[in-house]
């Protein structure tokens, strides 16, 4: 039985692809559990394009971005290295000019892109999906594809430029002030900034205060997550509350429940995840003050800035301070780009695809609107204008069957050519000097220090020490299980996990570097994060008491 | 009058900003560093407060502000308020006990200067940076005049801009953290500034000295084309530009005036090799003490020989900005280098 390729031209093919590169890494942060076909198609095509676009636009001296392949719902990637010395030198000359916009006017650069994207989203949203003609719906879908493509260009161009500055700052802190990115001092330097994701979090906290003031708190706490909305709407006060809450969702709820998937509702469609956040804030009690928590961290940062600047020779302070400000924007960018780029664009993809999906379901091309996520754009186009003429269900059923198989067997963390091992592969990544490889994918390797007698050794993502019951969370669906005071244990985290950071006392992640989500958010919430322990999720069981010492980068399992 | 409100400069150091204002604290710090500064003393911020309370001026100002609070929002009225308040301050007499103590210090200053008649400079010394001109009176002679000028410096805390500033910040209008420096005037043969950085491009490897005949005011104000010496900190190499200096600032009976530079001096450099060397030597020393480029003012006395004739009247961190473009290029260069390994 023929099943069409999900990402034509970019399906993993060992024979050809090992000839190109001996190591292909699974993007475990974004493609576990496996993607639906439509989402995989968008991601692999355009994230790949964006990375190469960003590297090319900046003319990065050593790398040309990454190549991607699709395999059983997983994304696999490998670096594209600059091959000759001459070319490196040519690219260096270009790079020196191309990086200037980041140094000269970072806020203008990023702010301009945010405006560009928000403009695109507004245009996409302006189409009334129910009243639109098929032509308009298909146009909207095509425009969504272009928007996603553009989003990834901006995403990776910004990410490469931003992280380059961050790495230089890290190096300079080490050279001039003697601190590196695994040191608590360093983390204090780059935290305590406001950003869009945090602002959304703050609104949720305010809604929790309002619920308490209006006597709705008990009801919210007593309800199951899925019932909060219905129960609230039974009372007058609750109706008013939900009305304002949905207004807020329409502003800031254009995001997916899962960071990198479109088969779950957006917050606008189903505000349950956001309401669960409100519930969790209520459970923290009335004395919890998000603003005060934040202020502490901001003050700590200002202290750290003074300390570090005093160690830098006066005549170097000018550029150093400027570099510091630039590096500090990395954390803000890391959080904000998820909001303005990935999450919002994915919400647009879901919206536009479901617009067509509903039409397809009405006209019999599909059984259910959501089945459209098992088609790829070329197949959508086939039935786009005249869905009554085409039966796409056979493709959906084959793909679904396949997809269910992918769910059963996890994708391997890497495809390695025979004779090539993971360590060699990591070495290549580090040598590439690719900023994304260094700061998001690989990170620093933990130092094992037997004298500490720790159970797990990792690196510091955010300083501090904490002790509490472990909660192992493998995917977003399990987030509501988290309770106040838990230590979160995960493979890695993503922006949809941000709100739980205000409840937990510490984080242990299998993989991560100083600019991964867990580290950035941990710093903003002032909780310890230990990263790159590799075996956290396999060695630790939920309910075990653990002690996290991020300053030393170690984890102790207290009851074994 | 139990609490101390007059201080000799050697009793002060840079930690005394709040006590006597920045200028006095700085002169104290300079004394402590062994720089030769003109002998003198400081009137503390407390002294100002005491004057305002004992003479009733403080209460009158408060009353004035209460009566005019609504009008004070417009700039025009602030100008009128400035005039009225200065008038309140300057029409008061110095309370007798304060006057006595100032006289005592003034007599002692004459002894220290080793002269029966001296001319002093009376300068404001704010504890915080406050916009607006604060007065400096040069060549003040006689103890009555000194007391008078101190009151006038206090009055100068009520310029229009200073009032607007305090209103805007919600600060009490009659309180001004202002000290006064009283220091002997040097009989300036020539004077000028020295910066331990080239301010135009932020080059910290050079020292630049500028000077003119007479008092330093002509150089500071930028009205004339002074002599300029750019000295390399490492090698001591000097790049000399001797300009034609036609005007200079000199004392008159009381105060200063602009005068013509005698013909034979106009084209002549206003400080010799040895004096230049000494100025640069001390500037470098002070820079390394504060670990920060300095902007300093020097005066060469008519009498005496180098280095005894060299006096310092100001040392502060130099204001300069590395040209933005240059900084950006440097960062771009550093980022480029990062990829080489």
JSON list of C-alpha atoms in Angstrom, two decimals, chain B residues 221-319:
[
{"chain": "B", "resi": 221, "resn": "UNK", "atom": "CA", "xyz": [34.88, 78.53, 28.63]},
{"chain": "B", "resi": 222, "resn": "UNK", "atom": "CA", "xyz": [36.37, 77.71, 25.26]},
{"chain": "B", "resi": 223, "resn": "UNK", "atom": "CA", "xyz": [36.37, 81.35, 24.15]},
{"chain": "B", "resi": 224, "resn": "UNK", "atom": "CA", "xyz": [39.96, 81.45, 22.97]},
{"chain": "B", "resi": 225, "resn": "UNK", "atom": "CA", "xyz": [42.28, 79.18, 21.10]},
{"chain": "B", "resi": 226, "resn": "UNK", "atom": "CA", "xyz": [44.58, 77.84, 23.83]},
{"chain": "B", "resi": 227, "resn": "UNK", "atom": "CA", "xyz": [47.93, 76.13, 23.51]},
{"chain": "B", "resi": 228, "resn": "UNK", "atom": "CA", "xyz": [47.49, 72.40, 23.19]},
{"chain": "B", "resi": 229, "resn": "UNK", "atom": "CA", "xyz": [49.89, 69.62, 24.11]},
{"chain": "B", "resi": 230, "resn": "UNK", "atom": "CA", "xyz": [49.03, 66.00, 23.39]},
{"chain": "B", "resi": 231, "resn": "UNK", "atom": "CA", "xyz": [51.27, 63.64, 25.31]},
{"chain": "B", "resi": 232, "resn": "UNK", "atom": "CA", "xyz": [51.54, 59.91, 24.79]},
{"chain": "B", "resi": 233, "resn": "UNK", "atom": "CA", "xyz": [51.22, 58.20, 28.16]},
{"chain": "B", "resi": 234, "resn": "UNK", "atom": "CA", "xyz": [53.69, 55.45, 27.34]},
{"chain": "B", "resi": 235, "resn": "UNK", "atom": "CA", "xyz": [56.41, 57.16, 25.35]},
{"chain": "B", "resi": 236, "resn": "UNK", "atom": "CA", "xyz": [55.97, 60.72, 26.66]},
{"chain": "B", "resi": 237, "resn": "UNK", "atom": "CA", "xyz": [56.03, 61.97, 23.06]},
{"chain": "B", "resi": 238, "resn": "UNK", "atom": "CA", "xyz": [54.55, 65.45, 22.82]},
{"chain": "B", "resi": 239, "resn": "UNK", "atom": "CA", "xyz": [52.56, 66.90, 20.01]},
{"chain": "B", "resi": 240, "resn": "UNK", "atom": "CA", "xyz": [52.68, 70.65, 20.49]},
{"chain": "B", "resi": 241, "resn": "UNK", "atom": "CA", "xyz": [50.29, 73.28, 19.10]},
{"chain": "B", "resi": 242, "resn": "UNK", "atom": "CA", "xyz": [51.13, 76.83, 20.20]},
{"chain": "B", "resi": 243, "resn": "UNK", "atom": "CA", "xyz": [48.32, 79.19, 19.21]},
{"chain": "B", "resi": 244, "resn": "UNK", "atom": "CA", "xyz": [48.16, 82.92, 19.05]},
{"chain": "B", "resi": 245, "resn": "UNK", "atom": "CA", "xyz": [46.50, 83.90, 22.34]},
{"chain": "B", "resi": 246, "resn": "UNK", "atom": "CA", "xyz": [45.21, 87.48, 22.21]},
{"chain": "B", "resi": 247, "resn": "UNK", "atom": "CA", "xyz": [42.90, 87.58, 25.22]},
{"chain": "B", "resi": 248, "resn": "UNK", "atom": "CA", "xyz": [43.19, 86.38, 28.77]},
{"chain": "B", "resi": 249, "resn": "UNK", "atom": "CA", "xyz": [41.22, 86.58, 32.02]},
{"chain": "B", "resi": 250, "resn": "UNK", "atom": "CA", "xyz": [42.79, 88.56, 34.85]},
{"chain": "B", "resi": 251, "resn": "UNK", "atom": "CA", "xyz": [41.72, 89.88, 38.21]},
{"chain": "B", "resi": 252, "resn": "UNK", "atom": "CA", "xyz": [40.50, 93.37, 38.65]},
{"chain": "B", "resi": 253, "resn": "UNK", "atom": "CA", "xyz": [39.96, 95.01, 42.03]},
{"chain": "B", "resi": 254, "resn": "UNK", "atom": "CA", "xyz": [37.11, 92.72, 42.80]},
{"chain": "B", "resi": 255, "resn": "UNK", "atom": "CA", "xyz": [36.22, 90.00, 40.33]},
{"chain": "B", "resi": 256, "resn": "UNK", "atom": "CA", "xyz": [37.78, 89.34, 36.94]},
{"chain": "B", "resi": 257, "resn": "UNK", "atom": "CA", "xyz": [37.93, 90.85, 33.52]},
{"chain": "B", "resi": 258, "resn": "UNK", "atom": "CA", "xyz": [39.11, 90.02, 30.04]},
{"chain": "B", "resi": 259, "resn": "UNK", "atom": "CA", "xyz": [42.34, 91.72, 29.06]},
{"chain": "B", "resi": 260, "resn": "UNK", "atom": "CA", "xyz": [44.66, 91.79, 26.04]},
{"chain": "B", "resi": 261, "resn": "UNK", "atom": "CA", "xyz": [47.65, 89.50, 26.16]},
{"chain": "B", "resi": 262, "resn": "UNK", "atom": "CA", "xyz": [50.87, 91.56, 25.86]},
{"chain": "B", "resi": 263, "resn": "UNK", "atom": "CA", "xyz": [52.19, 91.40, 22.31]},
{"chain": "B", "resi": 264, "resn": "UNK", "atom": "CA", "xyz": [55.41, 89.56, 23.18]},
{"chain": "B", "resi": 265, "resn": "UNK", "atom": "CA", "xyz": [53.54, 86.75, 24.97]},
{"chain": "B", "resi": 266, "resn": "UNK", "atom": "CA", "xyz": [50.84, 86.10, 22.37]},
{"chain": "B", "resi": 267, "resn": "UNK", "atom": "CA", "xyz": [52.82, 83.62, 20.30]},
{"chain": "B", "resi": 268, "resn": "UNK", "atom": "CA", "xyz": [54.78, 82.15, 23.18]},
{"chain": "B", "resi": 269, "resn": "UNK", "atom": "CA", "xyz": [53.85, 78.84, 24.79]},
{"chain": "B", "resi": 270, "resn": "UNK", "atom": "CA", "xyz": [52.25, 79.44, 28.18]},
{"chain": "B", "resi": 271, "resn": "UNK", "atom": "CA", "xyz": [54.03, 76.66, 30.03]},
{"chain": "B", "resi": 272, "resn": "UNK", "atom": "CA", "xyz": [57.50, 75.27, 29.68]},
{"chain": "B", "resi": 273, "resn": "UNK", "atom": "CA", "xyz": [58.70, 71.72, 29.19]},
{"chain": "B", "resi": 274, "resn": "UNK", "atom": "CA", "xyz": [59.23, 71.04, 32.84]},
{"chain": "B", "resi": 275, "resn": "UNK", "atom": "CA", "xyz": [55.85, 72.40, 33.88]},
{"chain": "B", "resi": 276, "resn": "UNK", "atom": "CA", "xyz": [54.14, 70.33, 31.21]},
{"chain": "B", "resi": 277, "resn": "UNK", "atom": "CA", "xyz": [55.91, 67.21, 32.41]},
{"chain": "B", "resi": 278, "resn": "UNK", "atom": "CA", "xyz": [54.87, 67.85, 35.98]},
{"chain": "B", "resi": 279, "resn": "UNK", "atom": "CA", "xyz": [51.23, 68.43, 35.02]},
{"chain": "B", "resi": 280, "resn": "UNK", "atom": "CA", "xyz": [51.14, 65.21, 33.01]},
{"chain": "B", "resi": 281, "resn": "UNK", "atom": "CA", "xyz": [52.90, 63.24, 35.73]},
{"chain": "B", "resi": 282, "resn": "UNK", "atom": "CA", "xyz": [50.36, 64.20, 38.38]},
{"chain": "B", "resi": 283, "resn": "UNK", "atom": "CA", "xyz": [47.39, 63.78, 36.05]},
{"chain": "B", "resi": 284, "resn": "UNK", "atom": "CA", "xyz": [48.49, 60.21, 35.30]},
{"chain": "B", "resi": 285, "resn": "UNK", "atom": "CA", "xyz": [48.94, 59.51, 38.98]},
{"chain": "B", "resi": 286, "resn": "UNK", "atom": "CA", "xyz": [45.47, 60.76, 39.84]},
{"chain": "B", "resi": 287, "resn": "UNK", "atom": "CA", "xyz": [43.99, 58.81, 36.97]},
{"chain": "B", "resi": 288, "resn": "UNK", "atom": "CA", "xyz": [45.48, 55.60, 38.23]},
{"chain": "B", "resi": 289, "resn": "UNK", "atom": "CA", "xyz": [44.35, 56.39, 41.76]},
{"chain": "B", "resi": 290, "resn": "UNK", "atom": "CA", "xyz": [40.72, 56.72, 40.64]},
{"chain": "B", "resi": 291, "resn": "UNK", "atom": "CA", "xyz": [41.13, 54.08, 37.92]},
{"chain": "B", "resi": 292, "resn": "UNK", "atom": "CA", "xyz": [39.28, 56.39, 35.59]},
{"chain": "B", "resi": 293, "resn": "UNK", "atom": "CA", "xyz": [40.28, 59.10, 33.07]},
{"chain": "B", "resi": 294, "resn": "UNK", "atom": "CA", "xyz": [40.43, 62.52, 34.73]},
{"chain": "B", "resi": 295, "resn": "UNK", "atom": "CA", "xyz": [39.51, 66.04, 33.77]},
{"chain": "B", "resi": 296, "resn": "UNK", "atom": "CA", "xyz": [41.60, 68.40, 35.92]},
{"chain": "B", "resi": 297, "resn": "UNK", "atom": "CA", "xyz": [42.26, 72.14, 36.19]},
{"chain": "B", "resi": 298, "resn": "UNK", "atom": "CA", "xyz": [45.72, 73.52, 36.94]},
{"chain": "B", "resi": 299, "resn": "UNK", "atom": "CA", "xyz": [47.15, 76.94, 37.69]},
{"chain": "B", "resi": 300, "resn": "UNK", "atom": "CA", "xyz": [50.76, 78.11, 37.58]},
{"chain": "B", "resi": 301, "resn": "UNK", "atom": "CA", "xyz": [51.55, 80.84, 40.08]},
{"chain": "B", "resi": 302, "resn": "UNK", "atom": "CA", "xyz": [53.47, 83.98, 39.05]},
{"chain": "B", "resi": 303, "resn": "UNK", "atom": "CA", "xyz": [55.99, 83.47, 41.77]},
{"chain": "B", "resi": 304, "resn": "UNK", "atom": "CA", "xyz": [57.96, 80.37, 42.57]},
{"chain": "B", "resi": 305, "resn": "UNK", "atom": "CA", "xyz": [59.48, 77.73, 40.34]},
{"chain": "B", "resi": 306, "resn": "UNK", "atom": "CA", "xyz": [58.18, 74.42, 39.14]},
{"chain": "B", "resi": 307, "resn": "UNK", "atom": "CA", "xyz": [56.99, 72.28, 40.81]},
{"chain": "B", "resi": 308, "resn": "UNK", "atom": "CA", "xyz": [56.21, 74.64, 43.74]},
{"chain": "B", "resi": 309, "resn": "UNK", "atom": "CA", "xyz": [54.24, 77.01, 41.52]},
{"chain": "B", "resi": 310, "resn": "UNK", "atom": "CA", "xyz": [51.79, 74.36, 40.31]},
{"chain": "B", "resi": 311, "resn": "UNK", "atom": "CA", "xyz": [48.34, 74.36, 41.92]},
{"chain": "B", "resi": 312, "resn": "UNK", "atom": "CA", "xyz": [45.31, 72.19, 41.25]},
{"chain": "B", "resi": 313, "resn": "UNK", "atom": "CA", "xyz": [41.77, 73.46, 41.55]},
{"chain": "B", "resi": 314, "resn": "UNK", "atom": "CA", "xyz": [39.70, 70.62, 40.14]},
{"chain": "B", "resi": 315, "resn": "UNK", "atom": "CA", "xyz": [39.86, 66.89, 39.46]},
{"chain": "B", "resi": 316, "resn": "UNK", "atom": "CA", "xyz": [36.87, 64.92, 38.27]},
{"chain": "B", "resi": 317, "resn": "UNK", "atom": "CA", "xyz": [36.14, 61.96, 36.05]},
{"chain": "B", "resi": 318, "resn": "UNK", "atom": "CA", "xyz": [36.46, 62.97, 32.43]},
{"chain": "B", "resi": 319, "resn": "UNK", "atom": "CA", "xyz": [33.29, 62.96, 30.42]}
]
